[in-house]
Tab-separated table of C-alpha atoms in Angstrom:
chain	number	residue	atom	x	y	z
A	1	MET	CA	18.557	-29.182	10.404
A	2	LYS	CA	17.915	-32.906	11.544
A	3	TYR	CA	14.486	-34.354	10.833
A	4	ASP	CA	12.961	-37.403	12.056
A	5	TYR	CA	11.060	-37.922	8.776
A	6	LEU	CA	10.947	-36.802	5.117
A	7	ILE	CA	7.504	-37.360	3.863
A	8	VAL	CA	7.286	-37.588	0.005
A	9	GLY	CA	3.731	-36.587	-1.123
A	10	SER	CA	1.305	-34.365	0.582
A	11	GLY	CA	-1.749	-36.415	-0.313
A	12	LEU	CA	-4.123	-37.992	2.315
A	13	PHE	CA	-1.681	-40.851	3.337
A	14	GLY	CA	1.253	-38.561	3.830
A	15	ALA	CA	-0.813	-35.920	5.555
A	16	VAL	CA	-2.328	-38.132	8.036
A	17	PHE	CA	1.040	-39.705	8.873
A	18	ALA	CA	2.535	-36.215	9.335
A	19	TYR	CA	-0.290	-35.014	11.440
A	20	GLU	CA	0.197	-38.074	13.805
A	21	MET	CA	3.798	-37.982	14.009
A	22	LYS	CA	3.842	-34.101	14.970
A	23	LYS	CA	1.499	-35.030	17.625
A	24	ARG	CA	4.259	-37.511	18.869
A	25	ASN	CA	6.894	-34.493	18.612
A	26	LYS	CA	8.553	-35.769	15.579
A	27	ASN	CA	10.515	-33.197	13.457
A	28	ILE	CA	8.963	-33.442	9.769
A	29	LEU	CA	9.349	-32.014	6.343
A	30	VAL	CA	6.789	-32.908	3.664
A	31	ILE	CA	7.684	-32.311	0.005
A	32	ASP	CA	5.320	-32.953	-3.032
A	33	LYS	CA	6.421	-32.577	-6.727
A	34	ARG	CA	3.291	-30.761	-7.495
A	35	ASP	CA	2.638	-27.172	-6.871
A	36	HIS	CA	-0.097	-27.655	-4.273
A	37	ILE	CA	-0.622	-29.933	-1.286
A	38	ALA	CA	-3.421	-32.575	-0.993
A	39	GLY	CA	-2.505	-34.943	-3.709
A	40	ASN	CA	-5.374	-36.323	-5.919
A	41	ILE	CA	-8.100	-35.023	-3.355
A	42	TYR	CA	-7.090	-31.430	-4.189
A	43	THR	CA	-9.999	-29.019	-4.568
A	44	GLU	CA	-9.912	-25.432	-5.978
A	45	SER	CA	-12.252	-22.706	-6.250
A	46	VAL	CA	-13.549	-21.937	-9.611
A	47	LEU	CA	-16.627	-19.533	-10.233
A	48	GLY	CA	-16.916	-20.020	-6.530
A	49	ILE	CA	-17.308	-23.866	-6.984
A	50	ASP	CA	-15.130	-26.454	-5.318
A	51	VAL	CA	-13.621	-28.311	-8.120
A	52	HIS	CA	-12.198	-31.710	-7.607
A	53	LYS	CA	-9.185	-31.135	-10.039
A	54	TYR	CA	-8.077	-35.047	-10.143
A	55	GLY	CA	-11.646	-36.446	-10.469
A	56	ALA	CA	-14.605	-36.945	-8.062
A	57	HIS	CA	-13.794	-38.003	-4.466
A	58	ILE	CA	-16.716	-38.992	-2.222
A	59	PHE	CA	-15.930	-39.800	1.243
A	60	HIS	CA	-17.808	-42.985	2.489
A	61	THR	CA	-17.258	-45.672	5.097
A	62	SER	CA	-18.836	-47.945	7.449
A	63	ASP	CA	-16.112	-47.498	9.989
A	64	LYS	CA	-17.220	-45.067	12.759
A	65	LYS	CA	-13.870	-44.580	13.881
A	66	MET	CA	-12.617	-43.233	10.529
A	67	TRP	CA	-15.751	-41.116	9.891
A	68	ASN	CA	-15.237	-39.485	13.328
A	69	TYR	CA	-11.571	-39.075	12.618
A	70	VAL	CA	-12.158	-37.122	9.284
A	71	ASN	CA	-14.788	-35.069	10.835
A	72	GLN	CA	-12.219	-33.481	13.159
A	73	PHE	CA	-10.980	-31.434	10.388
A	74	ALA	CA	-14.211	-30.547	8.406
A	75	GLU	CA	-18.011	-30.507	8.459
A	76	PHE	CA	-19.526	-32.855	5.905
A	77	ASN	CA	-22.663	-32.451	3.990
A	78	ASN	CA	-25.167	-35.126	3.358
A	79	TYR	CA	-24.355	-35.670	-0.395
A	80	ILE	CA	-25.505	-39.221	-1.540
A	81	ASN	CA	-23.661	-40.532	-4.653
A	82	SER	CA	-26.445	-41.571	-7.113
A	83	PRO	CA	-24.757	-41.455	-10.640
A	84	ILE	CA	-26.512	-41.536	-13.893
A	85	ALA	CA	-25.592	-43.952	-16.709
A	86	ARG	CA	-26.269	-42.227	-20.238
A	87	TYR	CA	-26.240	-44.878	-23.105
A	88	HIS	CA	-26.806	-42.574	-26.340
A	89	ASP	CA	-30.095	-40.531	-25.418
A	90	GLU	CA	-31.210	-43.333	-22.717
A	91	LEU	CA	-30.703	-42.585	-19.015
A	92	TYR	CA	-30.545	-45.055	-16.288
A	93	ASN	CA	-29.973	-45.098	-12.596
A	94	LEU	CA	-26.875	-46.479	-11.062
A	95	PRO	CA	-26.192	-48.850	-9.244
A	96	PHE	CA	-28.187	-51.207	-11.198
A	97	ASN	CA	-31.315	-51.348	-9.124
A	98	MET	CA	-35.256	-51.505	-9.794
A	99	ASN	CA	-35.238	-47.933	-11.247
A	100	THR	CA	-32.758	-49.328	-13.937
A	101	PHE	CA	-34.795	-52.451	-14.346
A	102	SER	CA	-37.980	-50.675	-14.731
A	103	LYS	CA	-36.713	-48.167	-17.243
A	104	MET	CA	-34.899	-50.935	-19.431
A	105	TRP	CA	-37.827	-53.502	-19.428
A	106	GLY	CA	-41.035	-51.735	-18.321
A	107	ILE	CA	-41.315	-54.115	-15.261
A	108	VAL	CA	-42.389	-53.082	-11.860
A	109	THR	CA	-41.558	-55.780	-9.264
A	110	PRO	CA	-38.508	-57.472	-8.262
A	111	ALA	CA	-39.809	-60.840	-9.282
A	112	GLN	CA	-40.080	-59.497	-12.665
A	113	ALA	CA	-36.677	-58.023	-12.928
A	114	LYS	CA	-34.919	-61.448	-11.622
A	115	ALA	CA	-36.893	-63.373	-14.058
A	116	GLU	CA	-35.899	-61.347	-16.896
A	117	ILE	CA	-32.139	-61.426	-15.894
A	118	ALA	CA	-32.296	-65.100	-15.281
A	119	ARG	CA	-34.050	-65.648	-18.885
A	120	GLN	CA	-31.397	-63.655	-20.520
A	121	ILE	CA	-28.469	-65.519	-18.695
A	122	GLU	CA	-29.914	-68.912	-19.510
A	123	GLU	CA	-30.279	-68.121	-23.223
A	124	LEU	CA	-26.443	-67.527	-23.436
A	125	HIS	CA	-25.500	-70.945	-22.279
A	126	ILE	CA	-22.244	-69.704	-20.748
A	127	GLY	CA	-19.926	-72.214	-18.703
A	128	GLU	CA	-17.050	-71.218	-17.219
A	129	PRO	CA	-16.542	-67.360	-18.006
A	130	LYS	CA	-13.304	-67.250	-20.103
A	131	ASN	CA	-13.132	-63.278	-20.319
A	132	LEU	CA	-14.779	-60.351	-18.697
A	133	GLU	CA	-17.455	-60.150	-21.275
A	134	GLU	CA	-18.599	-63.601	-20.567
A	135	GLN	CA	-18.356	-62.942	-16.843
A	136	ALA	CA	-20.594	-60.094	-17.042
A	137	LEU	CA	-23.053	-61.659	-19.402
A	138	SER	CA	-23.071	-64.690	-16.829
A	139	LEU	CA	-23.912	-62.214	-14.084
A	140	ALA	CA	-26.443	-59.689	-15.558
A	141	GLY	CA	-27.492	-60.867	-18.942
A	142	ARG	CA	-27.147	-59.229	-22.327
A	143	ASP	CA	-29.096	-55.863	-22.003
A	144	VAL	CA	-27.383	-54.741	-18.840
A	145	TYR	CA	-24.043	-55.809	-20.170
A	146	GLU	CA	-24.434	-54.241	-23.781
A	147	LYS	CA	-25.906	-50.807	-22.425
A	148	LEU	CA	-24.302	-50.111	-19.135
A	149	VAL	CA	-21.112	-52.350	-18.781
A	150	LYS	CA	-19.608	-53.070	-22.345
A	151	GLY	CA	-18.608	-49.498	-23.357
A	152	TYR	CA	-17.610	-47.975	-20.382
A	153	THR	CA	-15.523	-50.748	-19.430
A	154	GLU	CA	-13.645	-50.817	-22.937
A	155	LYS	CA	-13.004	-47.089	-22.492
A	156	GLN	CA	-11.817	-47.440	-18.884
A	157	TRP	CA	-9.410	-50.335	-19.898
A	158	GLY	CA	-8.633	-49.376	-23.432
A	159	ARG	CA	-9.413	-52.900	-24.860
A	160	ASP	CA	-12.292	-55.125	-25.638
A	161	CYS	CA	-14.159	-56.889	-22.889
A	162	SER	CA	-13.369	-60.023	-24.721
A	163	GLU	CA	-9.618	-59.332	-24.177
A	164	LEU	CA	-9.884	-58.732	-20.494
A	165	PRO	CA	-9.661	-61.216	-17.940
A	166	ALA	CA	-12.660	-62.330	-16.167
A	167	PHE	CA	-11.666	-61.612	-12.502
A	168	ILE	CA	-11.749	-57.737	-13.241
A	169	ILE	CA	-15.589	-58.184	-12.638
A	170	LYS	CA	-15.987	-60.716	-9.799
A	171	ARG	CA	-19.613	-59.339	-9.292
A	172	LEU	CA	-22.044	-56.864	-10.564
A	173	PRO	CA	-24.080	-54.936	-7.827
A	174	LEU	CA	-27.686	-56.019	-8.775
A	175	ARG	CA	-30.112	-54.447	-6.375
A	176	PHE	CA	-33.976	-55.378	-6.388
A	177	THR	CA	-34.891	-52.340	-4.508
A	178	TYR	CA	-35.679	-48.897	-5.714
A	179	ASP	CA	-32.493	-47.219	-4.244
A	180	ASN	CA	-29.920	-45.187	-6.090
A	181	ASN	CA	-27.586	-44.901	-3.243
A	182	TYR	CA	-24.354	-46.217	-5.003
A	183	PHE	CA	-22.574	-46.765	-1.828
A	184	ASN	CA	-23.715	-49.357	0.887
A	185	ASP	CA	-21.698	-47.557	3.657
A	186	LEU	CA	-23.286	-45.923	6.615
A	187	TYR	CA	-21.515	-42.779	6.531
A	188	GLN	CA	-21.049	-40.595	3.385
A	189	GLY	CA	-20.715	-37.149	2.326
A	190	ILE	CA	-18.459	-34.186	0.839
A	191	PRO	CA	-16.434	-31.781	3.035
A	192	ILE	CA	-18.091	-28.503	2.949
A	193	GLY	CA	-15.224	-26.166	1.310
A	194	GLY	CA	-13.562	-29.107	-0.423
A	195	TYR	CA	-10.892	-31.369	0.635
A	196	THR	CA	-7.884	-29.270	0.350
A	197	GLY	CA	-8.910	-27.457	3.794
A	198	ILE	CA	-8.661	-31.081	5.415
A	199	VAL	CA	-5.104	-31.461	4.134
A	200	GLU	CA	-4.467	-27.848	5.115
A	201	LYS	CA	-5.492	-28.620	8.828
A	202	LEU	CA	-3.663	-32.029	8.882
A	203	LEU	CA	-0.291	-30.055	7.866
A	204	ASP	CA	-0.783	-27.100	10.073
A	205	GLY	CA	2.539	-26.216	11.731
A	206	ILE	CA	4.311	-28.789	9.652
A	207	GLU	CA	7.147	-27.568	7.027
A	208	VAL	CA	6.110	-28.296	3.499
A	209	LYS	CA	7.882	-27.607	0.112
A	210	THR	CA	5.894	-28.052	-3.060
A	211	GLY	CA	7.242	-28.118	-6.676
A	212	VAL	CA	9.845	-30.461	-5.300
A	213	SER	CA	10.640	-33.900	-6.456
A	214	TYR	CA	12.301	-36.551	-4.308
A	215	GLN	CA	14.533	-37.513	-7.038
A	216	GLU	CA	16.015	-34.195	-7.204
A	217	PHE	CA	16.037	-33.422	-3.581
A	218	ILE	CA	17.903	-36.285	-1.847
A	219	LEU	CA	21.406	-37.069	-2.413
A	220	ASN	CA	21.619	-40.558	-1.354
A	221	ASP	CA	21.818	-43.706	-3.403
A	222	ARG	CA	18.242	-45.092	-2.915
A	223	THR	CA	19.224	-48.797	-3.219
A	224	ASP	CA	21.430	-48.130	-0.122
A	225	ALA	CA	19.371	-46.777	2.744
A	226	ASN	CA	21.109	-47.921	5.734
A	227	GLU	CA	22.694	-44.273	6.171
A	228	VAL	CA	20.533	-41.286	7.300
A	229	PHE	CA	19.264	-39.385	4.122
A	230	THR	CA	20.841	-36.230	3.145
A	231	ASP	CA	19.591	-33.423	0.969
A	232	LYS	CA	21.443	-30.915	-1.068
A	233	SER	CA	21.248	-28.259	1.362
A	234	GLY	CA	22.856	-30.564	4.170
A	235	ASN	CA	19.749	-31.396	6.126
A	236	THR	CA	19.229	-35.011	7.354
A	237	TYR	CA	16.492	-37.309	7.687
A	238	ASP	CA	16.362	-40.400	9.860
A	239	LYS	CA	13.454	-41.902	7.819
A	240	VAL	CA	11.657	-41.428	4.415
A	241	LEU	CA	7.890	-42.254	3.983
A	242	TYR	CA	7.544	-42.382	0.224
A	243	THR	CA	4.047	-42.284	-1.249
A	244	GLY	CA	5.172	-41.994	-4.938
A	245	MET	CA	5.383	-45.217	-7.298
A	246	ILE	CA	7.466	-47.920	-5.678
A	247	ASP	CA	8.854	-48.787	-9.189
A	248	GLU	CA	10.075	-45.225	-9.782
A	249	TYR	CA	11.763	-45.199	-6.328
A	250	PHE	CA	13.882	-48.107	-7.470
A	251	GLN	CA	14.576	-46.538	-10.741
A	252	TYR	CA	12.449	-49.242	-12.564
A	253	CYS	CA	15.221	-51.469	-12.190
A	254	LEU	CA	13.046	-54.533	-12.454
A	255	GLY	CA	10.795	-52.989	-15.075
A	256	HIS	CA	7.576	-50.702	-15.010
A	257	LEU	CA	4.300	-51.494	-13.154
A	258	GLU	CA	1.324	-50.708	-15.071
A	259	TYR	CA	-1.176	-48.333	-14.246
A	260	ARG	CA	-4.411	-46.479	-15.968
A	261	SER	CA	-4.236	-42.708	-16.216
A	262	VAL	CA	-6.952	-40.236	-16.589
A	263	ARG	CA	-6.998	-36.898	-18.663
A	264	PHE	CA	-9.312	-34.143	-17.401
A	265	GLU	CA	-11.045	-31.736	-19.780
A	266	VAL	CA	-12.381	-28.797	-17.713
A	267	GLU	CA	-14.958	-26.294	-19.033
A	268	GLU	CA	-16.106	-23.263	-17.109
A	269	MET	CA	-19.398	-22.217	-17.749
A	270	PRO	CA	-20.226	-18.876	-16.181
A	271	ASP	CA	-23.783	-18.334	-17.884
A	272	CYS	CA	-25.191	-21.876	-17.307
A	273	ASP	CA	-26.369	-22.642	-13.878
A	274	ASN	CA	-27.149	-26.279	-14.369
A	275	TYR	CA	-25.642	-28.541	-17.219
A	276	GLN	CA	-26.671	-31.954	-16.514
A	277	GLY	CA	-28.569	-31.732	-13.348
A	278	ASN	CA	-26.545	-34.475	-11.425
A	279	ALA	CA	-23.040	-34.419	-10.074
A	280	VAL	CA	-21.776	-37.604	-11.849
A	281	VAL	CA	-23.188	-39.077	-15.390
A	282	ASN	CA	-21.439	-41.925	-16.859
A	283	TYR	CA	-21.337	-42.236	-20.714
A	284	THR	CA	-21.616	-46.098	-21.271
A	285	ASP	CA	-21.662	-46.194	-24.996
A	286	ARG	CA	-18.123	-46.782	-26.682
A	287	ASP	CA	-18.610	-44.037	-29.285
A	288	THR	CA	-18.495	-41.163	-26.862
A	289	PRO	CA	-14.576	-40.760	-26.028
A	290	TYR	CA	-14.894	-39.765	-22.328
A	291	THR	CA	-16.235	-41.972	-19.568
A	292	ARG	CA	-17.868	-39.566	-17.426
A	293	ILE	CA	-18.675	-35.758	-16.842
A	294	ILE	CA	-18.662	-34.335	-13.383
A	295	GLU	CA	-20.554	-31.312	-12.623
A	296	HIS	CA	-18.799	-30.167	-9.319
A	297	LYS	CA	-21.408	-27.703	-7.894
A	298	HIS	CA	-23.987	-30.774	-7.360
A	299	PHE	CA	-21.566	-32.179	-4.744
A	300	GLU	CA	-22.503	-29.434	-2.502
A	301	PHE	CA	-25.748	-28.485	-3.595
A	302	GLY	CA	-24.578	-25.155	-5.205
A	303	LYS	CA	-26.403	-22.096	-6.043
A	304	GLN	CA	-23.950	-20.245	-7.950
A	305	PRO	CA	-25.103	-18.548	-11.210
A	306	GLY	CA	-22.233	-20.587	-13.250
A	307	THR	CA	-21.123	-24.210	-13.329
A	308	VAL	CA	-18.015	-25.986	-14.039
A	309	ILE	CA	-17.765	-29.482	-15.799
A	310	SER	CA	-14.967	-32.116	-16.076
A	311	ARG	CA	-14.851	-34.541	-18.995
A	312	GLU	CA	-12.819	-37.664	-18.077
A	313	TYR	CA	-10.798	-39.730	-20.607
A	314	SER	CA	-9.107	-43.025	-19.685
A	315	THR	CA	-5.735	-43.569	-21.099
A	316	GLU	CA	-2.761	-45.670	-20.804
A	317	TRP	CA	-0.129	-44.617	-18.417
A	318	LYS	CA	3.077	-43.794	-19.740
A	319	PRO	CA	6.392	-42.540	-17.887
A	320	GLY	CA	5.943	-38.801	-17.176
A	321	GLU	CA	2.138	-38.950	-17.011
A	322	GLU	CA	0.192	-39.123	-13.678
A	323	PRO	CA	-0.759	-42.944	-12.515
A	324	TYR	CA	-4.160	-43.183	-11.283
A	325	TYR	CA	-5.109	-46.801	-10.968
A	326	PRO	CA	-2.794	-49.839	-10.498
A	327	ILE	CA	-3.421	-52.630	-12.987
A	328	ASN	CA	-3.563	-55.795	-10.421
A	329	ASN	CA	-3.343	-58.377	-12.854
A	330	ASP	CA	-0.977	-61.537	-12.244
A	331	ARG	CA	1.989	-59.953	-14.106
A	332	ASN	CA	2.066	-56.696	-12.145
A	333	ASN	CA	1.128	-58.265	-8.840
A	334	ALA	CA	4.119	-60.478	-9.258
A	335	LEU	CA	6.424	-57.743	-10.220
A	336	PHE	CA	5.191	-55.752	-7.214
A	337	GLU	CA	6.009	-58.580	-4.694
A	338	LYS	CA	9.584	-58.222	-6.128
A	339	TYR	CA	9.759	-54.560	-5.603
A	340	LYS	CA	8.143	-55.130	-2.127
A	341	LYS	CA	10.751	-57.473	-1.122
A	342	MET	CA	13.382	-55.071	-2.250
A	343	ALA	CA	11.575	-52.301	-0.143
A	344	ASP	CA	11.470	-54.330	2.988
A	345	GLU	CA	15.234	-54.299	2.872
A	346	GLN	CA	15.289	-50.523	3.244
A	347	PRO	CA	15.258	-50.204	7.030
A	348	ARG	CA	14.911	-46.363	6.699
A	349	VAL	CA	12.212	-46.159	4.166
A	350	LEU	CA	8.329	-46.573	4.422
A	351	PHE	CA	6.325	-46.919	1.404
A	352	GLY	CA	2.661	-45.913	1.691
A	353	GLY	CA	-0.542	-44.945	-0.330
A	354	ARG	CA	-1.890	-46.494	-3.501
A	355	LEU	CA	1.411	-46.070	-5.477
A	356	GLY	CA	3.765	-46.989	-2.769
A	357	GLN	CA	1.665	-50.107	-2.098
A	358	TYR	CA	0.396	-50.436	-5.500
A	359	LYS	CA	-3.286	-50.780	-4.387
A	360	TYR	CA	-6.476	-48.939	-5.040
A	361	TYR	CA	-7.528	-47.468	-1.722
A	362	ASP	CA	-10.871	-45.629	-0.775
A	363	MET	CA	-10.142	-42.649	1.358
A	364	ASP	CA	-11.215	-44.468	4.624
A	365	LYS	CA	-8.869	-47.111	3.923
A	366	VAL	CA	-6.036	-44.725	3.115
A	367	ILE	CA	-6.638	-43.127	6.740
A	368	ALA	CA	-6.711	-46.585	8.311
A	369	ALA	CA	-3.496	-47.591	6.548
A	370	ALA	CA	-1.735	-44.411	7.642
A	371	LEU	CA	-2.910	-44.937	11.243
A	372	GLU	CA	-1.570	-48.386	11.155
A	373	MET	CA	1.691	-47.279	9.957
A	374	VAL	CA	2.110	-44.710	12.687
A	375	GLY	CA	1.220	-47.402	15.028
A	376	SER	CA	3.895	-49.501	13.959
A	377	GLU	CA	6.369	-46.790	13.970
A	378	THR	CA	5.513	-45.778	17.378
A	379	VAL	CA	5.912	-49.490	18.509
A	380	ARG	CA	9.414	-49.541	17.101
A	381	ALA	CA	10.354	-46.304	18.803
């Protein structure tokens, strides 16, 4: 067989690209090293509940084009992301808003909240922030920082806030309204029936092989991509879209890019119909080892007799583990640019998605980037 594209990774980026190229009469094969499609937005039914296997994914966008695009493949509910922060036995609303400040200080007006935050900031006498701790304190004051930022951030990054660069927190969303909607976007929701169904529709009629890694599948030397690609069965591919780690593609020849990883501890509770009363509860104290608990049924207003929760533990990424978040500090960004230069010299290889482009993407931005790549490929053709 002769294929126009081999797409490595069946996540949202690869699936959108495959769908659009199929519409343009391209012959495509999709492979994925996991034993299922849909990448990190994969959902599976457990106790009749759509469980987000790789962490919570809430679709949100202000781009009507992206909203209309994704609604071709699913009906979305009206879920609004309104997480709760738990600091020991104290509960606060997120994002930081008047409900948060009222609970924390017993105040009732925006003027009172602003005055309390300004008072705390003034007492600290912080000049130019030298680290994340000073940056957060200079933005929100001591109470918000100590209870809602410090412990959670240190668990996320695996180090003290005083050891983290200030740029990680460029701003803190302080809202002086009684509004618990985490996102400012106009459109928001969860696909009824889960995200896997969206990817199934995107890949309908396209050949897909799961449980297949690119490194074992393709015979070519990955540093010389001028020739068409050949697999072990003799099939050829004019181009490759690679959505895995860009440094892995080049066999880490310049060194490893850094990522944070997440470990999920899933617990099924067939005899409990409501564990925490909210889809997302963040644990902001340092002593609790996990960063948050997701109760999946609340994403779809579930009425099932049981429930399923996922505890999330943030960890350092090591080779062989699943990378989740790129660490976009100066060192890693400089290394990525070197890999990108190598990638630009590969005329038959495209790099896409958060791992291929070493960039954190919200889902609407993933779709937009995939469509942009489709447009560029169409122009070239």
